[in-house]
Coordinates of C-alpha atoms in Angstrom, one line a residue:
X128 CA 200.2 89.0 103.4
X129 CA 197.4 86.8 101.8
X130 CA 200.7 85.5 99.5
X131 CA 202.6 84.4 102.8
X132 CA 199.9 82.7 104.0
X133 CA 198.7 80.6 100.8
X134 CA 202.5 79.3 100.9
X135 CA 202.6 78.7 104.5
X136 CA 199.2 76.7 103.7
X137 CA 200.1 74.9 100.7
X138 CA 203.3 73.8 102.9
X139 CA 201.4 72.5 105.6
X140 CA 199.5 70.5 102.9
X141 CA 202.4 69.2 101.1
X142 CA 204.2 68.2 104.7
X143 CA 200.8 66.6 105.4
X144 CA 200.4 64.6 102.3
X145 CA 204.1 63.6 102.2
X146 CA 203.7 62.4 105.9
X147 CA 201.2 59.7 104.3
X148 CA 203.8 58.4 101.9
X149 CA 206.0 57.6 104.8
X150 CA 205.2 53.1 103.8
X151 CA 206.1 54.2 99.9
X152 CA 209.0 56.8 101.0
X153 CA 211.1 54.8 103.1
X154 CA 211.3 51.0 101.9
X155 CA 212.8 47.9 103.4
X156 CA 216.1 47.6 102.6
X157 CA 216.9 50.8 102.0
X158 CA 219.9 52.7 104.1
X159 CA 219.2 53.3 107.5
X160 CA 221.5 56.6 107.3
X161 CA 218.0 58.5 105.4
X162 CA 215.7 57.6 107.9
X163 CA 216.5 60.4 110.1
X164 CA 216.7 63.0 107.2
X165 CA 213.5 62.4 106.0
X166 CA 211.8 62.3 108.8
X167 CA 213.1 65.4 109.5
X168 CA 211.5 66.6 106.6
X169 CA 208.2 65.1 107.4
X170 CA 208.4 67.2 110.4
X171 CA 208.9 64.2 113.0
X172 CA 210.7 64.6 116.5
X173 CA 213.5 62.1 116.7
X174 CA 212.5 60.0 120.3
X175 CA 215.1 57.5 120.6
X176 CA 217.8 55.8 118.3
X177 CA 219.6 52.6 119.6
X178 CA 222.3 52.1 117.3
X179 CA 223.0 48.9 118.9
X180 CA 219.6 46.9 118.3
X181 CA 219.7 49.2 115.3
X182 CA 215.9 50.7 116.0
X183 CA 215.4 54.5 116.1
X184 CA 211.8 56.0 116.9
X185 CA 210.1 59.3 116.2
X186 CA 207.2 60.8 117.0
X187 CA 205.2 62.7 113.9
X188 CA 201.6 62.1 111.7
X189 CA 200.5 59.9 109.3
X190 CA 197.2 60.5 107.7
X191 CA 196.5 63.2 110.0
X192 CA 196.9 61.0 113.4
X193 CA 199.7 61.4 115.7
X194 CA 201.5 58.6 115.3
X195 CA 204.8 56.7 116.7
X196 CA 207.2 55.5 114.0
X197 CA 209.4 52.7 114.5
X198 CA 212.2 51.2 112.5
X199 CA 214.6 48.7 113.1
X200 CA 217.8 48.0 111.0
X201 CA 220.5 45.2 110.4
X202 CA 223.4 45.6 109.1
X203 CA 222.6 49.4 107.9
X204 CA 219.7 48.7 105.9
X205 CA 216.0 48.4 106.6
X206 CA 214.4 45.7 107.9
X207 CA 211.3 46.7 109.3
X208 CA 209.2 49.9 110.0
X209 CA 206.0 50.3 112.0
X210 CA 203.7 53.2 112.3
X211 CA 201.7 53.1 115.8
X212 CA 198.7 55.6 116.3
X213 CA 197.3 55.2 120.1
X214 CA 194.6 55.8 122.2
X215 CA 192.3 56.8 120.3
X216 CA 188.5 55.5 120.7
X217 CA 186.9 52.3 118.9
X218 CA 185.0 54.1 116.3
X219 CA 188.2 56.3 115.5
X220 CA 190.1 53.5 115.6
X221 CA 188.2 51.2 113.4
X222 CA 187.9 54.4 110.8
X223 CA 191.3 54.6 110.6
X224 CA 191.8 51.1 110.2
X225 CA 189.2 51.2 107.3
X226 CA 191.0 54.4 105.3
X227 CA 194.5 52.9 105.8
X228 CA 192.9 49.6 104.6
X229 CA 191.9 51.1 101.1
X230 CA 195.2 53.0 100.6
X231 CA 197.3 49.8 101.3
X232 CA 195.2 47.7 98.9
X233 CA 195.8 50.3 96.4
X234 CA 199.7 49.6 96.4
X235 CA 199.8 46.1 97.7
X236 CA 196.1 44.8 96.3
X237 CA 193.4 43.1 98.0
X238 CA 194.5 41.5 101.2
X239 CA 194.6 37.8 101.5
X240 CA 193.2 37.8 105.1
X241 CA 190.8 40.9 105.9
X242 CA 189.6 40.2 110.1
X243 CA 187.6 43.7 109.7
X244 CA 185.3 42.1 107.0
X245 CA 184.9 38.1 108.7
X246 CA 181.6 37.3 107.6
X247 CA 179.7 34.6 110.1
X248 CA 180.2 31.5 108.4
X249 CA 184.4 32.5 107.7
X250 CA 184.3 33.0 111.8
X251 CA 182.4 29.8 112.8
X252 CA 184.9 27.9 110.3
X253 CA 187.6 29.4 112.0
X254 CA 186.5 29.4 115.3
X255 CA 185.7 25.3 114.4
X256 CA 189.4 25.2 113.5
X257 CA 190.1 26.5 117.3
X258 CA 192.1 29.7 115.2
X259 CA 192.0 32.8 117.8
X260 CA 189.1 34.5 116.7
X261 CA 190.2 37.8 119.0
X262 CA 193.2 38.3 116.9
X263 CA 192.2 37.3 113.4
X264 CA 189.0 39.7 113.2
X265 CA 191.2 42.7 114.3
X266 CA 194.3 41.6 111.5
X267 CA 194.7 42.9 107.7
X268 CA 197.5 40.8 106.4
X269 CA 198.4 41.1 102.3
X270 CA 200.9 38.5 102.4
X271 CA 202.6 36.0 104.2
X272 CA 206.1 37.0 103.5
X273 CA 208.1 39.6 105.5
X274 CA 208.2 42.2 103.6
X275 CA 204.4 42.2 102.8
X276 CA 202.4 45.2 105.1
X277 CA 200.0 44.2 108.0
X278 CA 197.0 46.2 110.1
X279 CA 196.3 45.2 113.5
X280 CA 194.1 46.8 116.3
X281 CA 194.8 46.3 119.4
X282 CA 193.2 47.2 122.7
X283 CA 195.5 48.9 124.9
X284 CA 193.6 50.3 127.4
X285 CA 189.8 51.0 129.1
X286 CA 188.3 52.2 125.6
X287 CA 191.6 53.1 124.0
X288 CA 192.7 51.2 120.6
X289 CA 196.0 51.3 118.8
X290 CA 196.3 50.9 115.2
X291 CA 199.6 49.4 114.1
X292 CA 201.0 49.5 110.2
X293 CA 204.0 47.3 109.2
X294 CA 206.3 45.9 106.6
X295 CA 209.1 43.7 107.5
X296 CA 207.1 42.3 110.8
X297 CA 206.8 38.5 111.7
X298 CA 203.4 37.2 110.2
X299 CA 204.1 34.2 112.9
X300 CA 200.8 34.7 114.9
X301 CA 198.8 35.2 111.7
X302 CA 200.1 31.9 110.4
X303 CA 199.6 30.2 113.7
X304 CA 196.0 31.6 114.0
X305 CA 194.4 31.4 110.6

């Protein structure tokens, strides 16, 4: 019995820790036809797939949060993926936003615009520069290109934050603002 449940346990740890792979797992431009098979195995719910806009959604964790997973395809092959963990609290949210923030700059380096570290002066000059101060102090952005990831928080709701994760996303609004 202790045997059973050490495996059971070490499974639950491996499903957990593969879950937080999901940005290094699943790349852009890989086949949309894996998506569904490996979330599968990350122990995600399948939620919705639109073959027609080519974006499928499932529900599972990453990083221990229950998150939403988005990813949207052209042609067959990936073109952008999102991972949305909601309402949770300020505090939680600006945690999680500070852990994902240090696993991302191990892969992709040191961002070139952090919002969540804005020191006075680096707001006033933007702020001068009539850049949206609301937006760029809740943005981590390590590149300008599409394919480069991004970490926003947003306020959805009365004291409930959403983190959002992305690759392949439009870096439009960070351009425009900073």
């Amino acid at each position: 019995m202790k045997i059973f449940v050490l495996v059971l346990f070490s499974l639950l740890i491996v499903e957990h820790t593969h879950a937080e792979q999901r940005l290094w797992d699943i790349r852009l431009g890989d086949p949309c036809d894996n998506i569904a098979e490996t979330e599968s195995q990350l122990g995600s719910l399948k939620l919705s797939i639109d073959t027609e806009e080519g974006v499928s959604k499932y529900s599972g964790t990453h990083d221990g949060m229950n998150a939403i997973i988005v990813y949207r395809c052209v042609k067959g092959l990936l073109v952008e993926q999102k991972i949305i963990v909601a309402g949770i609290s300020l505090d939680e949210a600006n945690q999680f936003a500070n852990e994902q923030q240090i696993k991302l700059a191990e892969r992709f380096g040191d961002p070139i615009h952090n919002g969540l570290d804005l020191g006075f002066w680096e707001k006033l000059i933007f702020g001068f520069m009539g850049a949206d101060l609301d937006y760029l102090t809740r943005v981590i952005v390590w590149g300008r290109a599409k394919h480069d990831a991004m970490l926003l928080i947003n306020d959805v709701g009365t004291n409930l934050w959403q983190i959002t994760i992305s690759q392949g996303s439009s870096k439009t609004e960070y351009i425009l603002n900073s």
